Amino acid sequence: MEEEKPSEPSPSKGPRHGSRATSHRMRYLQVLAISALSLLGMVSISGLLFMPTAQSVTTSRLSQMMRGGDNNTAGAGADAGAGAGTGPNTAPKEAGGALRGSTRSIAERRAAVKGAMQFIWTNYKERAFGADEMTPITGLPRNPWGSIGCLILDSLDTMWIMGMHEEFADGRKWVASKLNFAKMGDVSVFETIIRALGGLLSAYDLSKDRVFLDKADDLAQRISHAISPTTGRANYRFNSFTNHSYQPGSLAESGTYQLEYEYLAHATGKAEYSKLARVFYPYIQTRKPIRLGGLYASQIHGGDGGPFNGDLIVSFGANGDSFYEYLLKIWILRGGAGVDDQNDLMKKMYLEAMDGLEKYLVQRSTTGRVYIADYDIRRSEPRARMEHLACFVPGLLGLGAHRMRTSDPDTSARHLDLAKKVMTTCFEAFYAAQPTGLAPEVLDGENLEVRNGGKHYILRPEVSESLYILHQVTGDPVYQDWGWRIFEAINTHCRVDYAFAAYRDVRTPREQQFFDPKRDVEGRQKWELTLHEDRMETFFAAETLKYLYLLMDPENEYVSIDTHVFTTEAHPLSMFKKATSA
């Protein structure tokens, strides 16, 4: 069987897009209908459930649906392991708490991850619904992304994939009635595209509900003002009131809208989106002063596209990462080889970038760990450091190896071998080596040390992403075990009153403390704030929990790496056609 042509799922696994997926879309529509009728007093959800149509369902099945249950969960008992109910917590669990132990079944692990998502959503809906974020310790609304309900938009597909259809319907209702991109104000172009646009497109892809596509189209029409039609360069900031954008974006910011725009063009039939998505790649190839083979400096001057402030640093971390990611993923999304010259260019640029990665960036620490360094073009030398962000590389290499394993078996095998080595470093050096089991933002020096500037953990997803992809590619259960250990550490050290909070110092474990929940709420919160930042990025729900859930649900009925391409914010989009040989 050719790797670039994903096989049809076997009957024992259930169809990816067949009857079960369609039935779940029907269940979602039924939830919408019940919600609407209940507002008119026509349906009693708490009593006898009645669906006055020919598509009625049984009370027991509908009750299960309204609880968010599905065939992929282990039931309420397993969900409770991660605390699906509302906060606040009176104390953190002891190291690993009720989740400790490798004897947990995959179904129990999956249910625990789902329980974490339910815990977040329940508190968010009660305390901050419609806000971009909710502060996890104090439970307050926060709006850093333009007051567009970013947590809703970023979480819709996660809830669908987890079978949380009632919660998905709540989010859909808010999108249809409240979401207004005209009032965003001054926002980040990059973050708005990957979180809001990507989230809406994936929600549409999974549910086929047109309201999401229409909102995505509206957003893209606005944000496109920030992208140059002649160079494809994207600016850093955009103001929705004036349609003015400013401050040139980095390599990643100019190279991380194309996947979403290609899908939007395909879904809407509006060719202007794909036309805009294809401008940047020919342009960036001509920027010789910032180029090192298939690699490029992460900071680009806004005028001539040369070095920005003399900076010539190549990085698969901040400001560079997702540019390289999208080279491969656009090629896969649009159908692989033989589609057109543009798609062939994507694969060519990806392979050239991976050649550059192997030649210049792959380094070995003093302890023998293989890691991804930065590279200083001007000095012609690597910089001995690795960002957590660069831990997406094992997943990228694994995905490319999976796609090209028949057409180019030697390159595929080499890339997969490198992916496994870097994956080991990402788990062992970033997570397992820390007293908390949480990862620092950066490891510095040739022996990969945690230093004060990078000692914090902000719930990042890159390692979970790579674990999921490598497990899909290899089937090795060690990646599930590593993912579970990461989830245990997050649940132990980052779970707080209302959600999960960024951890200030991964070298300092969270000690067991007990507080009277009625008498000493303020004392508990003050204690938590010494250990945590009172913030949970929306990518924790969009990416980290999604990938950990899928890692424990390798035969998920909705998505897989053979049917979908995940955006850099983990929003799955259906491939246009089956990927073909390279």
Coordinates of C-alpha atoms in Angstrom, one line a residue:
M1 CA 0.0 0.0 0.0
E2 CA 1.4 3.4 -1.0
E3 CA 1.9 5.7 2.0
E4 CA 0.7 8.8 0.2
K5 CA -2.7 7.2 -0.5
P6 CA -4.3 6.6 2.9
S7 CA -6.2 3.4 3.0
E8 CA -9.9 3.2 3.6
P9 CA -10.5 2.4 7.3
S10 CA -11.4 -1.1 8.1
P11 CA -14.9 -1.9 9.2
S12 CA -13.6 -2.8 12.7
K13 CA -12.3 0.7 13.2
G14 CA -15.3 2.6 12.0
P15 CA -15.4 5.0 9.0
R16 CA -13.6 8.3 9.3
H17 CA -16.2 10.2 7.3
G18 CA -18.9 7.6 6.9
S19 CA -22.1 6.8 8.7
R20 CA -20.8 7.4 12.3
A21 CA -19.4 10.8 11.5
T22 CA -22.7 11.7 9.7
S23 CA -24.7 10.5 12.7
H24 CA -22.8 12.6 15.0
R25 CA -23.5 15.7 12.9
M26 CA -27.2 14.7 13.2
R27 CA -26.8 14.5 16.9
Y28 CA -25.3 17.9 16.9
L29 CA -28.2 19.3 14.9
Q30 CA -30.6 17.6 17.3
V31 CA -28.9 19.3 20.2
L32 CA -29.4 22.6 18.5
A33 CA -33.1 21.9 17.9
I34 CA -33.6 20.9 21.5
S35 CA -31.9 24.0 22.8
A36 CA -34.0 26.2 20.6
L37 CA -37.3 24.4 21.5
S38 CA -36.5 24.5 25.2
L39 CA -36.3 28.2 25.1
L40 CA -39.9 28.2 23.9
G41 CA -41.0 25.9 26.6
M42 CA -41.7 23.1 24.2
V43 CA -39.1 20.6 25.4
S44 CA -38.1 19.6 28.9
I45 CA -34.5 18.6 29.2
S46 CA -34.8 17.7 32.8
G47 CA -37.9 15.6 32.4
L48 CA -39.1 13.4 29.6
L49 CA -37.2 14.3 26.5
F50 CA -39.3 14.8 23.3
M51 CA -38.1 15.3 19.8
P52 CA -41.2 16.1 17.7
T53 CA -39.8 14.9 14.4
A54 CA -39.4 11.7 12.5
Q55 CA -35.7 11.7 13.5
S56 CA -36.5 11.2 17.2
V57 CA -34.1 9.4 19.4
T58 CA -34.6 7.4 22.6
T59 CA -34.5 9.2 26.0
S60 CA -31.4 7.2 27.1
R61 CA -29.4 8.0 23.9
L62 CA -30.4 11.6 24.0
S63 CA -29.6 11.9 27.7
Q64 CA -26.2 10.4 27.0
M65 CA -25.7 12.9 24.1
M66 CA -26.6 15.8 26.4
R67 CA -24.0 14.7 28.9
G68 CA -21.4 14.8 26.2
G69 CA -20.9 11.0 26.3
D70 CA -19.9 9.0 23.3
N71 CA -18.4 5.7 22.4
N72 CA -14.9 7.0 23.0
T73 CA -15.3 7.7 26.7
A74 CA -15.0 5.5 29.7
G75 CA -18.0 7.1 31.4
A76 CA -18.5 9.5 34.2
G77 CA -16.4 7.6 36.7
A78 CA -13.3 7.8 34.5
D79 CA -14.0 11.4 33.6
A80 CA -14.0 12.3 37.3
G81 CA -10.4 11.3 37.5
A82 CA -9.5 14.7 36.1
G83 CA -12.2 16.6 37.9
A84 CA -14.9 17.4 35.3
G85 CA -16.9 19.4 37.8
T86 CA -16.7 23.1 38.7
G87 CA -14.0 24.6 40.9
P88 CA -12.7 25.7 43.1
N89 CA -10.3 23.0 44.3
T90 CA -9.4 23.0 47.9
A91 CA -5.9 21.6 47.3
P92 CA -3.8 20.2 44.5
K93 CA -3.5 16.4 44.3
E94 CA -0.4 14.8 45.6
A95 CA 2.2 13.9 43.1
G96 CA 0.1 12.5 40.3
G97 CA -2.9 12.3 42.7
A98 CA -5.6 9.9 41.6
L99 CA -4.1 9.9 38.1
R100 CA -0.8 8.3 39.2
G101 CA 0.0 4.9 37.8
S102 CA 0.9 3.4 34.5
T103 CA -1.8 0.7 35.0
R104 CA -4.5 3.2 33.8
S105 CA -6.1 1.9 30.7
I106 CA -6.0 3.9 27.5
A107 CA -9.8 4.5 27.9
E108 CA -9.3 5.8 31.4
R109 CA -6.5 8.1 30.3
R110 CA -8.6 9.4 27.4
A111 CA -11.5 10.0 29.7
A112 CA -9.3 11.9 32.2
V113 CA -8.1 14.2 29.4
K114 CA -11.6 14.8 28.4
G115 CA -12.5 15.5 32.0
A116 CA -9.9 18.3 32.1
M117 CA -11.5 19.9 29.1
Q118 CA -15.0 19.6 30.7
F119 CA -13.6 21.2 33.9
I120 CA -12.3 24.2 31.9
W121 CA -15.4 24.7 29.9
T122 CA -17.9 24.4 32.8
N123 CA -16.1 27.1 34.7
Y124 CA -15.5 29.3 31.6
K125 CA -19.2 29.1 30.7
E126 CA -20.2 30.0 34.3
R127 CA -17.7 32.8 34.9
A128 CA -16.4 34.3 31.6
F129 CA -18.4 33.0 28.7
G130 CA -17.7 35.1 25.6
A131 CA -14.4 36.4 26.8
D132 CA -11.1 35.6 25.0
E133 CA -9.8 33.9 28.1
M134 CA -10.6 33.2 31.8
T135 CA -8.0 33.7 34.5
P136 CA -7.6 30.2 36.0
I137 CA -6.9 31.2 39.6
T138 CA -9.3 34.1 40.1
G139 CA -11.9 33.1 37.5
L140 CA -12.2 36.4 35.7
P141 CA -12.7 37.3 32.1
R142 CA -9.7 38.5 30.1
N143 CA -9.7 39.9 26.5
P144 CA -6.2 40.1 24.9
W145 CA -7.4 39.0 21.5
G146 CA -10.0 41.5 20.5
S147 CA -13.0 40.3 22.6
I148 CA -13.9 37.7 20.0
G149 CA -14.5 34.8 22.4
C150 CA -11.1 33.3 21.5
L151 CA -11.4 30.3 23.9
I152 CA -14.7 29.4 22.2
L153 CA -13.3 29.6 18.7
D154 CA -10.1 27.7 19.6
S155 CA -12.0 25.0 21.5
L156 CA -14.8 24.1 19.1
D157 CA -13.1 21.3 17.3
T158 CA -11.6 19.9 20.5
M159 CA -15.1 19.6 21.9
W160 CA -16.4 18.0 18.8
I161 CA -13.5 15.5 18.7
M162 CA -14.1 14.6 22.4
G163 CA -17.8 14.1 21.8
M164 CA -18.8 17.2 23.8
H165 CA -21.6 18.1 21.4
E166 CA -23.8 20.0 23.9
E167 CA -20.9 22.2 24.7
F168 CA -20.1 22.6 21.0
A169 CA -23.7 23.7 20.5
D170 CA -23.3 26.3 23.2
G171 CA -20.3 27.7 21.4
R172 CA -22.1 27.6 18.0
K173 CA -24.9 29.6 19.5
W174 CA -22.5 32.3 20.7
V175 CA -20.7 32.4 17.4
A176 CA -24.0 32.9 15.5
S177 CA -25.4 35.6 17.8
K178 CA -22.5 37.4 19.4
L179 CA -19.3 37.2 17.3
N180 CA -18.5 40.5 15.6
F181 CA -15.0 40.9 14.0
A182 CA -15.7 44.5 13.2
K183 CA -15.2 45.4 16.8
M184 CA -11.9 43.6 17.4
G185 CA -9.8 46.8 17.4
D186 CA -6.0 46.4 17.3
V187 CA -5.0 42.7 17.2
S188 CA -2.2 40.4 16.3
V189 CA -2.6 39.2 12.7
F190 CA -0.8 35.9 13.3
E191 CA -2.7 35.0 16.5
T192 CA -6.1 36.0 15.0
I193 CA -5.5 33.8 11.9
I194 CA -4.2 30.7 13.7
R195 CA -6.7 30.8 16.6
A196 CA -9.9 32.4 15.3
L197 CA -9.8 31.7 11.5
G198 CA -8.4 28.2 12.0
G199 CA -10.8 27.4 14.7
L200 CA -13.8 28.5 12.6
L201 CA -12.6 26.6 9.6
S202 CA -12.1 23.4 11.5
A203 CA -15.5 23.7 13.2
Y204 CA -17.1 24.0 9.8
D205 CA -15.0 21.1 8.4
L206 CA -16.2 18.8 11.2
S207 CA -19.9 19.9 11.5
K208 CA -20.6 21.2 8.0
D209 CA -22.4 24.1 9.7
R210 CA -22.3 27.1 7.3
V211 CA -22.4 29.6 10.1
F212 CA -18.7 28.9 10.9
L213 CA -17.6 29.2 7.2
D214 CA -19.5 32.5 6.8
K215 CA -17.8 33.9 9.9
A216 CA -14.4 32.7 8.7
D217 CA -15.0 34.3 5.3
D218 CA -15.9 37.6 7.1
L219 CA -12.7 37.5 9.2
A220 CA -10.5 36.7 6.3
Q221 CA -11.9 39.6 4.2
R222 CA -10.9 41.9 7.0
I223 CA -7.5 40.5 8.0
S224 CA -6.4 40.2 4.3
H225 CA -5.8 44.0 4.5
A226 CA -2.7 43.1 6.6
I227 CA -1.1 40.9 3.8
S228 CA 0.7 42.4 0.9
P229 CA -0.7 41.2 -2.5
T230 CA 2.7 41.7 -4.2
T231 CA 5.0 40.0 -1.7
G232 CA 2.7 38.0 0.6
R233 CA 4.3 39.6 3.6
A234 CA 2.0 39.8 6.6
N235 CA 2.2 42.7 9.0
Y236 CA 2.3 42.0 12.8
R237 CA -0.7 44.2 13.9
F238 CA -4.1 45.0 12.3
N239 CA -6.8 47.5 13.4
S240 CA -10.4 46.4 12.4
F241 CA -11.7 49.9 12.8
T242 CA -9.4 51.4 10.2
N243 CA -8.3 48.4 8.2
H244 CA -4.8 49.6 8.8
S245 CA -1.9 47.3 9.5
Y246 CA 1.6 48.0 10.6
Q247 CA 5.0 46.6 11.8
P248 CA 6.4 43.9 9.4
G249 CA 5.9 40.4 10.5
S250 CA 8.6 37.7 11.0
L251 CA 9.2 34.7 8.8
A252 CA 6.6 32.7 10.7
E253 CA 4.1 35.5 10.7
S254 CA 4.3 35.8 6.9
G255 CA 4.4 32.1 6.3
T256 CA 1.5 30.9 8.6
Y257 CA -1.7 31.9 7.0
Q258 CA -1.4 30.0 3.7
L259 CA -2.9 26.7 5.0
E260 CA -6.0 28.4 6.3
Y261 CA -6.4 30.5 3.1
E262 CA -6.0 27.5 0.8
Y263 CA -8.7 25.7 2.7
L264 CA -11.0 28.8 2.7
A265 CA -10.6 29.2 -1.0
H266 CA -11.5 25.5 -1.5
A267 CA -14.5 25.7 0.8
T268 CA -15.9 29.0 -0.5
G269 CA -14.9 28.9 -4.1
K270 CA -13.2 32.3 -3.7
A271 CA -9.9 32.1 -5.7
E272 CA -8.6 35.3 -4.2
Y273 CA -7.7 33.5 -1.1
S274 CA -5.5 30.9 -2.8
K275 CA -4.0 33.5 -5.0
L276 CA -2.9 35.5 -2.0
A277 CA -1.6 32.4 -0.2
R278 CA 0.8 31.6 -3.1
V279 CA 2.6 35.0 -3.3
F280 CA 5.0 34.7 -0.4
Y281 CA 7.0 31.6 -1.4
P282 CA 8.5 32.8 -4.7
Y283 CA 9.2 36.1 -3.0
I284 CA 11.1 34.6 0.0
Q285 CA 13.3 32.5 -2.3
T286 CA 14.7 35.6 -3.8
R287 CA 15.8 37.1 -0.5
K288 CA 19.4 35.8 -0.7
P289 CA 20.9 37.9 2.1
I290 CA 18.7 36.1 4.6
R291 CA 18.9 32.6 3.0
L292 CA 21.0 29.6 4.0
G293 CA 20.2 26.9 1.5
G294 CA 16.6 26.0 2.3
L295 CA 16.6 27.9 5.5
Y296 CA 15.9 31.6 6.2
A297 CA 16.6 34.1 8.9
S298 CA 13.5 34.5 11.1
Q299 CA 13.5 38.3 11.2
I300 CA 12.9 40.0 7.9
H301 CA 13.3 43.7 7.1
G302 CA 10.0 45.3 6.1
G303 CA 11.4 47.3 3.1
D304 CA 13.8 45.2 1.1
G305 CA 13.3 41.8 2.8
G306 CA 16.9 41.7 4.0
P307 CA 18.2 41.2 7.5
F308 CA 16.2 43.0 10.2
N309 CA 18.5 45.1 12.4
G310 CA 21.4 42.9 11.3
D311 CA 19.8 39.8 12.8
L312 CA 20.6 36.7 10.7
I313 CA 19.4 33.9 13.1
V314 CA 17.8 30.8 11.7
S315 CA 15.4 29.2 14.2
F316 CA 12.8 26.4 14.3
G317 CA 11.6 28.1 17.5
A318 CA 10.0 31.5 17.8
N319 CA 9.5 33.6 14.6
G320 CA 10.5 30.7 12.3
D321 CA 8.8 27.5 13.3
S322 CA 5.5 27.4 11.5
F323 CA 6.9 28.7 8.2
Y324 CA 8.7 25.3 7.8
E325 CA 5.7 23.4 9.1
Y326 CA 3.3 24.8 6.4
L327 CA 5.6 23.9 3.5
L328 CA 4.8 20.2 4.1
K329 CA 1.3 20.6 5.3
I330 CA 0.1 22.7 2.3
W331 CA 1.6 20.0 0.0
I332 CA -0.4 17.4 1.9
L333 CA -3.6 19.4 2.1
R334 CA -3.8 20.1 -1.6
G335 CA -3.2 16.5 -2.6
G336 CA 0.5 15.8 -2.7
A337 CA 2.4 15.3 -5.9
G338 CA 1.0 16.0 -9.4
V339 CA -1.5 18.7 -8.4
D340 CA 0.3 21.7 -10.0
D341 CA 3.7 23.4 -10.0
Q342 CA 2.8 25.4 -6.9
N343 CA 2.3 22.2 -4.9
D344 CA 5.5 20.7 -6.2
L345 CA 7.3 23.8 -5.0
M346 CA 6.0 23.2 -1.5
K347 CA 7.5 19.8 -1.4
K348 CA 10.8 21.0 -2.9
M349 CA 11.1 23.8 -0.3
Y350 CA 10.2 21.4 2.5
L351 CA 12.9 18.9 1.6
E352 CA 15.5 21.7 1.1
A353 CA 14.6 23.0 4.6
M354 CA 15.0 19.6 6.1
D355 CA 18.4 19.2 4.4
G356 CA 19.4 22.5 6.0
L357 CA 18.1 21.4 9.4
E358 CA 20.2 18.3 9.3
K359 CA 23.3 20.1 8.0
Y360 CA 23.3 23.2 10.3
L361 CA 20.8 22.9 13.2
V362 CA 21.0 19.3 14.4
Q363 CA 23.5 19.2 17.3
R364 CA 24.5 16.8 20.1
S365 CA 24.7 17.9 23.7
T366 CA 27.6 17.0 26.0
T367 CA 25.4 14.3 27.4
G368 CA 24.7 12.9 24.0
R369 CA 21.2 14.2 23.4
V370 CA 20.3 15.2 19.8
Y371 CA 18.7 18.6 19.7
I372 CA 17.6 21.4 17.4
A373 CA 19.8 24.5 17.8
D374 CA 19.5 28.0 16.3
Y375 CA 22.0 29.0 13.7
D376 CA 23.8 32.4 13.2
I377 CA 24.3 32.9 9.5
R378 CA 26.6 35.8 10.0
R379 CA 29.0 33.9 12.3
S380 CA 28.5 30.6 10.5
E381 CA 27.9 28.8 13.8
P382 CA 25.1 27.2 15.8
R383 CA 23.8 28.6 19.0
A384 CA 23.6 26.0 21.7
R385 CA 20.0 26.3 22.9
M386 CA 16.7 24.6 22.1
E387 CA 13.2 26.1 22.6
H388 CA 10.2 24.0 23.5
L389 CA 8.6 25.4 20.4
A390 CA 11.2 23.5 18.3
C391 CA 9.8 20.2 19.7
F392 CA 7.2 20.3 16.8
V393 CA 10.1 19.1 14.6
P394 CA 9.8 15.4 15.5
G395 CA 6.2 15.4 14.5
L396 CA 6.9 17.3 11.3
L397 CA 9.7 14.9 10.3
G398 CA 7.5 11.9 11.2
L399 CA 4.6 13.2 9.1
G400 CA 6.9 13.9 6.1
A401 CA 8.4 10.4 6.5
H402 CA 5.0 8.9 6.6
R403 CA 3.9 10.6 3.4
M404 CA 7.1 9.8 1.4
R405 CA 8.0 6.4 2.7
T406 CA 7.4 4.7 -0.6
S407 CA 8.5 7.3 -3.1
D408 CA 11.7 8.2 -1.2
P409 CA 12.3 5.4 1.4
D410 CA 15.9 6.4 2.2
T411 CA 15.0 10.0 3.0
S412 CA 11.9 8.8 4.8
A413 CA 13.9 6.4 7.0
R414 CA 16.5 9.0 7.8
H415 CA 14.0 11.6 8.8
L416 CA 12.0 9.2 10.9
D417 CA 15.2 8.1 12.7
L418 CA 16.0 11.8 13.4
A419 CA 12.5 12.4 14.6
K420 CA 12.7 9.6 17.2
K421 CA 16.0 10.9 18.5
V422 CA 14.8 14.5 18.9
M423 CA 11.5 13.2 20.4
T424 CA 13.5 11.5 23.1
T425 CA 15.3 14.7 23.9
C426 CA 12.1 16.7 24.0
F427 CA 10.5 14.3 26.5
E428 CA 13.6 13.3 28.6
A429 CA 15.4 16.6 28.7
F430 CA 12.5 19.0 28.7
Y431 CA 10.0 17.0 30.9
A432 CA 11.3 14.0 32.6
A433 CA 14.5 15.7 33.8
Q434 CA 12.6 18.4 35.7
P435 CA 11.5 17.9 39.4
T436 CA 8.0 18.9 38.4
G437 CA 7.8 16.8 35.3
L438 CA 6.9 20.1 33.4
A439 CA 9.0 21.6 30.6
P440 CA 10.9 24.8 30.6
E441 CA 10.5 27.3 27.8
V442 CA 14.2 27.0 26.8
L443 CA 17.1 24.7 27.4
D444 CA 20.5 26.5 27.2
G445 CA 24.1 25.6 26.7
E446 CA 25.8 22.5 25.3
N447 CA 24.5 20.5 28.3
L448 CA 20.9 21.7 27.9
E449 CA 20.4 23.4 31.2
V450 CA 17.3 25.2 32.6
R451 CA 18.2 28.9 33.2
N452 CA 16.2 31.6 34.9
G453 CA 15.1 33.2 31.6
G454 CA 13.4 30.1 30.4
K455 CA 12.3 28.3 33.6
H456 CA 8.5 28.7 33.1
Y457 CA 5.9 26.4 31.6
I458 CA 3.0 28.0 29.8
L459 CA 1.1 24.8 28.9
R460 CA 2.7 24.5 25.5
P461 CA 1.6 21.8 23.1
E462 CA 4.6 21.0 20.8
V463 CA 5.7 17.8 22.6
S464 CA 2.2 16.4 22.8
E465 CA 1.7 17.1 19.1
S466 CA 4.9 15.2 18.2
L467 CA 4.0 12.3 20.5
Y468 CA 0.6 12.0 18.7
I469 CA 2.1 12.0 15.2
L470 CA 4.9 9.6 16.0
H471 CA 2.5 7.2 17.7
Q472 CA 0.2 7.4 14.6
V473 CA 3.2 6.7 12.4
T474 CA 5.0 4.0 14.4
G475 CA 2.4 2.6 16.8
D476 CA 4.9 2.5 19.6
P477 CA 3.0 2.7 22.9
V478 CA 6.0 4.4 24.6
Y479 CA 4.7 7.7 23.2
Q480 CA 1.3 7.2 24.9
D481 CA 3.1 6.5 28.2
W482 CA 5.2 9.7 27.8
G483 CA 2.1 11.7 27.0
W484 CA 0.3 10.3 30.1
R485 CA 3.3 11.3 32.3
I486 CA 3.0 14.8 30.9
F487 CA -0.7 15.0 31.6
E488 CA -0.1 13.7 35.1
A489 CA 2.5 16.5 35.7
I490 CA 0.1 19.1 34.3
N491 CA -2.8 17.9 36.4
T492 CA -0.6 17.9 39.5
H493 CA 1.1 21.2 39.2
C494 CA -1.0 23.4 36.9
R495 CA -4.6 22.6 37.8
V496 CA -6.0 25.4 40.0
D497 CA -9.4 26.7 41.0
Y498 CA -11.1 27.2 37.7
A499 CA -8.8 25.9 34.9
F500 CA -5.0 25.2 34.4
A501 CA -2.4 27.9 35.0
A502 CA 1.1 28.6 33.6
Y503 CA 3.8 27.4 36.1
R504 CA 6.5 29.9 37.1
D505 CA 9.5 27.6 37.7
V506 CA 9.6 24.0 36.6
R507 CA 12.5 23.3 39.0
T508 CA 10.2 23.9 42.1
P509 CA 7.5 21.3 42.7
R510 CA 4.1 22.4 44.0
E511 CA 4.0 21.2 47.6
Q512 CA 0.9 19.8 49.2
Q513 CA -1.2 22.5 50.9
F514 CA -4.6 22.4 52.5
F515 CA -7.0 25.4 52.7
D516 CA -10.5 25.7 54.1
P517 CA -12.4 26.5 50.9
K518 CA -15.0 28.6 52.8
R519 CA -12.6 30.6 55.1
D520 CA -9.4 31.0 53.3
V521 CA -10.1 31.5 49.6
E522 CA -7.9 34.6 49.5
G523 CA -5.0 32.8 51.2
R524 CA -5.2 29.9 48.7
Q525 CA -5.2 32.2 45.8
K526 CA -2.2 34.2 47.1
W527 CA -0.4 30.9 47.5
E528 CA -1.3 29.8 44.0
L529 CA -0.1 33.1 42.6
T530 CA 3.4 32.6 44.0
L531 CA 3.6 29.4 41.9
H532 CA 1.6 30.3 38.9
E533 CA 0.8 33.0 36.4
D534 CA -2.9 33.7 36.5
R535 CA -3.3 32.8 32.8
M536 CA -4.2 29.9 30.6
E537 CA -3.5 30.4 26.9
T538 CA -6.3 29.2 24.7
F539 CA -3.8 26.9 22.9
F540 CA -4.0 24.6 26.0
A541 CA -7.5 23.7 25.0
A542 CA -7.0 23.9 21.3
E543 CA -3.8 22.0 21.1
T544 CA -2.3 20.4 24.3
L545 CA -5.5 18.7 25.4
K546 CA -6.6 17.8 21.9
Y547 CA -3.3 16.1 21.1
L548 CA -3.2 14.3 24.4
Y549 CA -6.7 13.1 23.9
L550 CA -6.0 11.9 20.3
L551 CA -2.8 10.2 21.6
M552 CA -5.1 8.1 23.8
D553 CA -7.7 7.7 21.0
P554 CA -5.6 6.5 18.0
E555 CA -8.7 5.4 16.1
N556 CA -10.7 8.5 16.6
E557 CA -13.7 8.5 14.4
Y558 CA -13.4 12.1 13.3
V559 CA -9.8 12.8 12.5
S560 CA -6.4 11.2 11.7
I561 CA -3.2 12.1 10.0
D562 CA -4.4 10.2 6.9
T563 CA -7.5 12.2 6.4
H564 CA -6.8 15.6 7.9
V565 CA -4.0 18.2 8.1
F566 CA -3.6 19.9 11.5
T567 CA -2.9 23.6 11.3
T568 CA -0.2 25.1 13.6
E569 CA -2.9 25.7 16.2
A570 CA -4.0 22.0 15.9
H571 CA -7.2 22.7 13.9
P572 CA -7.8 19.7 11.6
L573 CA -8.8 20.4 8.0
S574 CA -9.9 17.6 5.6
M575 CA -7.5 17.0 2.7
F576 CA -8.8 18.0 -0.6
K577 CA -8.1 14.6 -2.0
K578 CA -6.0 11.6 -1.1
A579 CA -2.3 12.5 -1.0
T580 CA -0.3 11.0 -3.8
S581 CA 3.3 9.9 -4.2
A582 CA 6.0 12.5 -4.2

